[in-house]
Amino acid sequence: MELEEGDIVLCTVDRIIGTNVFVKIHAGAKEIEGCIVTSEIAPGRIRNIRDYVVPKKKIVCKVLRVSGDRIDLSLRRVTQKEQKEIKEQDNQEKSYESILKSVLGEKSSEIIIKIREKEKIYDFLQEAKEEAKELEKMVGEENAKKIIDILKTQKQKKAILKKEIFLTTTKPDGIILIKNFLGNIKGVDIKYISAGRYFLKSESEDIKKMDQKLQKIILEFEKEAKNKGMEFSIQKK
């Protein structure tokens, strides 16, 4: 897993040295060290850094810079929504790891490492529910069937993904144009917020696929809007 600027990652505080906090970033099958300077812990003046971070505490950070082996992180720039999403993904990962352990026993450690060298266990097993060939190669057909049967009996919590967009036009019949345009958008719910502002909302049990679907819809949305002479932008949060 290659980290890039802007990534949101789950970390465990390792040690505090002076004004620097060193953390272990959970990146697939390995852990990478990152650093947070005091000014990126929280806004305003910090009297006691341990009011925010202590060794062994799990925190969610944003990648600011990747320079060789040095990774600079920020804790204060992570939104509550991003924290919630990453922690939910971590819980899902642990749940799916437990399923592998219950079916595979001692062999599970080796399999977990192999999966995490490529992607998250949660993503891998979600894909395996649709196409089990890769899972069968790793654990055999019988064990693969047991794992998938357990996955299918689990009640999946639906996640909600929202994107705020801005859409307007100066054309005389602008209101009608926008209304007709939005009415032709399929696959997402659209909610009016205020003049020119709208929410695109989608629900799914698979966060990764849902996000990919929504990104595709937005790209098509943007292209079509500009073709019709409308001003379009996505609200960054």
Coordinates of C-alpha atoms in Angstrom, one line a residue:
M1 CA 0.0 0.0 0.0
E2 CA 1.6 3.3 -1.2
L3 CA 0.6 6.3 0.8
E4 CA -0.1 9.6 -1.0
E5 CA -0.7 13.2 0.2
G6 CA -4.3 13.6 1.4
D7 CA -4.8 9.9 2.4
I8 CA -6.7 9.4 5.7
V9 CA -5.1 6.6 7.7
L10 CA -5.5 4.8 11.0
C11 CA -2.5 5.0 13.3
T12 CA -1.3 3.9 16.7
V13 CA 0.7 6.4 18.8
D14 CA 4.1 4.9 19.4
R15 CA 6.1 7.5 21.3
I16 CA 6.3 11.2 22.1
I17 CA 9.7 12.9 21.8
G18 CA 9.8 16.6 22.6
T19 CA 7.3 18.3 20.2
N20 CA 7.1 15.3 17.8
V21 CA 4.6 12.4 18.0
F22 CA 5.7 9.2 16.3
V23 CA 3.0 6.8 15.2
K24 CA 2.7 3.5 13.4
I25 CA 0.5 3.7 10.3
H26 CA -1.5 0.6 9.6
A27 CA -0.9 0.1 5.9
G28 CA -1.8 -3.4 4.7
A29 CA 0.5 -6.2 5.9
K30 CA 3.1 -3.8 7.3
E31 CA 3.3 -0.8 9.6
I32 CA 5.0 2.4 8.6
E33 CA 6.3 5.1 10.9
G34 CA 4.8 8.6 10.6
C35 CA 5.4 11.9 12.5
I36 CA 3.0 14.6 13.8
V37 CA 4.5 17.9 14.9
T38 CA 2.7 19.8 17.8
S39 CA 1.1 22.4 15.5
E40 CA -0.7 19.6 13.6
I41 CA -2.1 17.9 16.8
A42 CA -4.9 20.4 17.5
P43 CA -5.8 24.0 16.6
G44 CA -4.8 26.7 19.1
R45 CA -2.2 26.6 21.9
I46 CA -1.5 23.1 23.3
R47 CA -0.5 23.2 27.0
N48 CA -0.1 19.4 27.4
I49 CA 0.3 17.2 24.3
R50 CA -0.8 14.2 26.3
D51 CA -4.3 15.6 26.6
Y52 CA -4.6 14.6 22.9
V53 CA -2.3 11.7 22.3
V54 CA -0.8 9.0 24.5
P55 CA 1.2 5.9 23.5
K56 CA -0.9 2.9 22.3
K57 CA -3.9 5.2 21.5
K58 CA -5.5 4.7 18.0
I59 CA -6.0 8.0 16.1
V60 CA -7.0 8.9 12.5
C61 CA -4.6 11.2 10.6
K62 CA -4.2 12.9 7.2
V63 CA -1.1 12.5 5.2
L64 CA 0.5 15.9 4.6
R65 CA 3.7 14.9 2.9
V66 CA 5.6 11.8 1.8
S67 CA 9.3 12.5 1.3
G68 CA 11.4 9.3 1.0
D69 CA 11.0 7.4 4.3
R70 CA 9.5 10.4 6.1
I71 CA 5.8 10.7 6.3
D72 CA 4.3 13.9 7.9
L73 CA 0.8 13.6 9.3
S74 CA -1.9 15.8 10.7
L75 CA -4.4 15.0 13.4
R76 CA -6.2 18.3 13.5
R77 CA -7.1 18.4 9.8
V78 CA -9.2 15.2 10.0
T79 CA -13.0 15.8 10.1
Q80 CA -15.3 13.9 12.5
K81 CA -16.9 12.3 9.4
E82 CA -13.5 11.0 8.2
Q83 CA -12.7 9.7 11.7
K84 CA -16.0 7.8 11.8
E85 CA -15.6 6.3 8.4
I86 CA -12.0 5.1 9.1
K87 CA -13.0 3.6 12.5
E88 CA -16.0 1.8 10.9
Q89 CA -13.7 0.4 8.2
D90 CA -11.3 -0.8 11.0
N91 CA -14.2 -2.6 12.8
Q92 CA -15.2 -4.2 9.5
E93 CA -11.6 -5.3 9.0
K94 CA -11.4 -6.9 12.4
S95 CA -14.8 -8.7 11.9
Y96 CA -13.7 -10.2 8.6
E97 CA -10.3 -11.2 10.1
S98 CA -12.1 -13.0 12.9
I99 CA -14.1 -15.0 10.2
L100 CA -10.9 -16.1 8.6
K101 CA -9.5 -17.2 11.9
S102 CA -12.6 -19.2 12.9
V103 CA -12.6 -21.1 9.6
L104 CA -8.8 -21.5 8.9
G105 CA -7.4 -21.8 12.5
E106 CA -3.6 -21.7 12.6
K107 CA -3.4 -21.3 8.8
S108 CA -5.2 -18.0 9.0
S109 CA -2.1 -15.9 9.9
E110 CA -0.4 -16.8 6.6
I111 CA -3.5 -16.1 4.5
I112 CA -4.2 -12.8 6.3
I113 CA -0.6 -11.6 5.4
K114 CA -1.0 -12.7 1.8
I115 CA -4.3 -10.8 1.4
R116 CA -3.0 -7.6 3.1
E117 CA 0.0 -7.5 0.8
K118 CA -2.6 -6.7 -2.0
E119 CA -5.5 -5.0 -0.3
K120 CA -7.7 -4.9 2.9
I121 CA -9.3 -8.1 4.0
Y122 CA -12.7 -6.5 4.0
D123 CA -12.4 -5.4 0.3
F124 CA -11.0 -8.8 -0.7
L125 CA -13.8 -10.8 0.9
Q126 CA -16.5 -8.4 -0.4
E127 CA -15.2 -9.2 -3.9
A128 CA -15.0 -12.9 -3.0
K129 CA -18.8 -12.9 -2.4
E130 CA -19.3 -12.1 -6.1
E131 CA -16.3 -14.1 -7.5
A132 CA -14.6 -16.7 -5.2
K133 CA -11.8 -17.9 -7.5
E134 CA -9.0 -16.0 -5.7
L135 CA -10.2 -17.0 -2.3
E136 CA -10.5 -20.6 -3.5
K137 CA -6.9 -20.6 -4.7
M138 CA -5.7 -19.4 -1.2
V139 CA -7.9 -21.6 1.1
G140 CA -9.4 -24.3 -1.1
E141 CA -13.0 -24.7 -2.3
E142 CA -14.4 -26.1 1.0
N143 CA -13.0 -23.4 3.2
A144 CA -13.9 -20.7 0.7
K145 CA -17.5 -21.9 0.8
K146 CA -17.6 -21.9 4.6
I147 CA -16.2 -18.3 4.7
I148 CA -18.7 -17.0 2.0
D149 CA -21.6 -18.7 3.8
I150 CA -20.7 -16.9 7.0
L151 CA -20.4 -13.6 5.1
K152 CA -23.8 -14.0 3.5
T153 CA -25.5 -14.7 6.9
Q154 CA -24.1 -11.5 8.4
K155 CA -26.4 -8.5 8.3
Q156 CA -24.5 -5.7 6.6
K157 CA -24.9 -2.2 7.9
K158 CA -25.6 0.2 5.0
A159 CA -23.3 3.2 4.7
I160 CA -24.4 6.5 3.4
L161 CA -22.1 8.6 1.1
K162 CA -22.9 12.2 0.4
K163 CA -21.4 14.7 -2.0
E164 CA -22.4 18.4 -2.1
I165 CA -22.4 20.0 -5.5
F166 CA -23.0 23.5 -6.9
L167 CA -25.0 23.8 -10.1
T168 CA -26.3 27.0 -11.7
T169 CA -26.8 28.7 -15.0
T170 CA -27.4 32.3 -16.3
K171 CA -29.7 31.2 -19.1
P172 CA -33.3 32.7 -19.0
D173 CA -34.9 29.3 -18.7
G174 CA -32.2 28.2 -16.2
I175 CA -34.7 26.8 -13.5
I176 CA -36.3 24.5 -16.1
L177 CA -33.0 23.4 -17.5
I178 CA -31.6 22.5 -14.1
K179 CA -34.9 20.7 -13.1
N180 CA -34.9 18.6 -16.3
F181 CA -31.2 17.9 -16.0
L182 CA -31.4 16.7 -12.4
G183 CA -34.4 14.6 -13.3
N184 CA -32.4 12.6 -15.7
I185 CA -29.7 11.6 -13.2
K186 CA -30.1 8.0 -12.2
G187 CA -28.6 5.9 -9.4
V188 CA -28.5 8.5 -6.6
D189 CA -30.8 10.6 -4.5
I190 CA -30.7 14.4 -5.1
K191 CA -31.7 16.8 -2.4
Y192 CA -32.0 20.6 -2.8
I193 CA -30.1 22.6 -0.1
S194 CA -30.3 26.2 -1.2
A195 CA -29.8 28.3 -4.4
G196 CA -27.5 26.3 -6.6
R197 CA -26.5 23.8 -3.9
Y198 CA -27.5 20.1 -3.9
F199 CA -26.7 16.9 -2.1
L200 CA -26.0 13.7 -4.0
K201 CA -26.7 10.7 -1.7
S202 CA -26.1 7.0 -2.2
E203 CA -26.5 4.0 0.2
S204 CA -24.8 0.6 0.0
E205 CA -23.3 -2.2 2.0
D206 CA -20.1 -1.9 0.1
I207 CA -18.4 1.5 0.7
K208 CA -15.7 1.0 -1.9
K209 CA -18.0 0.2 -4.7
M210 CA -20.4 2.9 -3.7
D211 CA -17.7 5.5 -3.8
Q212 CA -16.5 4.4 -7.2
K213 CA -20.1 4.5 -8.5
L214 CA -20.7 8.0 -7.1
Q215 CA -17.4 9.3 -8.5
K216 CA -18.3 7.9 -12.0
I217 CA -21.8 9.6 -11.8
I218 CA -20.2 12.9 -10.8
L219 CA -17.8 12.8 -13.7
E220 CA -20.6 12.2 -16.2
F221 CA -22.7 14.8 -14.3
E222 CA -19.9 17.4 -14.7
K223 CA -19.3 16.7 -18.4
E224 CA -23.0 16.9 -19.3
A225 CA -23.6 20.1 -17.2
K226 CA -20.7 21.9 -18.9
N227 CA -22.0 20.8 -22.3
K228 CA -25.3 22.5 -21.5
G229 CA -23.5 25.7 -20.4
M230 CA -24.1 25.2 -16.7
E231 CA -21.6 26.1 -13.9
F232 CA -20.7 23.0 -11.9
S233 CA -18.4 22.3 -9.0
I234 CA -18.0 19.9 -6.1
Q235 CA -17.9 21.2 -2.5
K236 CA -14.6 20.0 -0.9
K237 CA -14.8 19.1 2.7

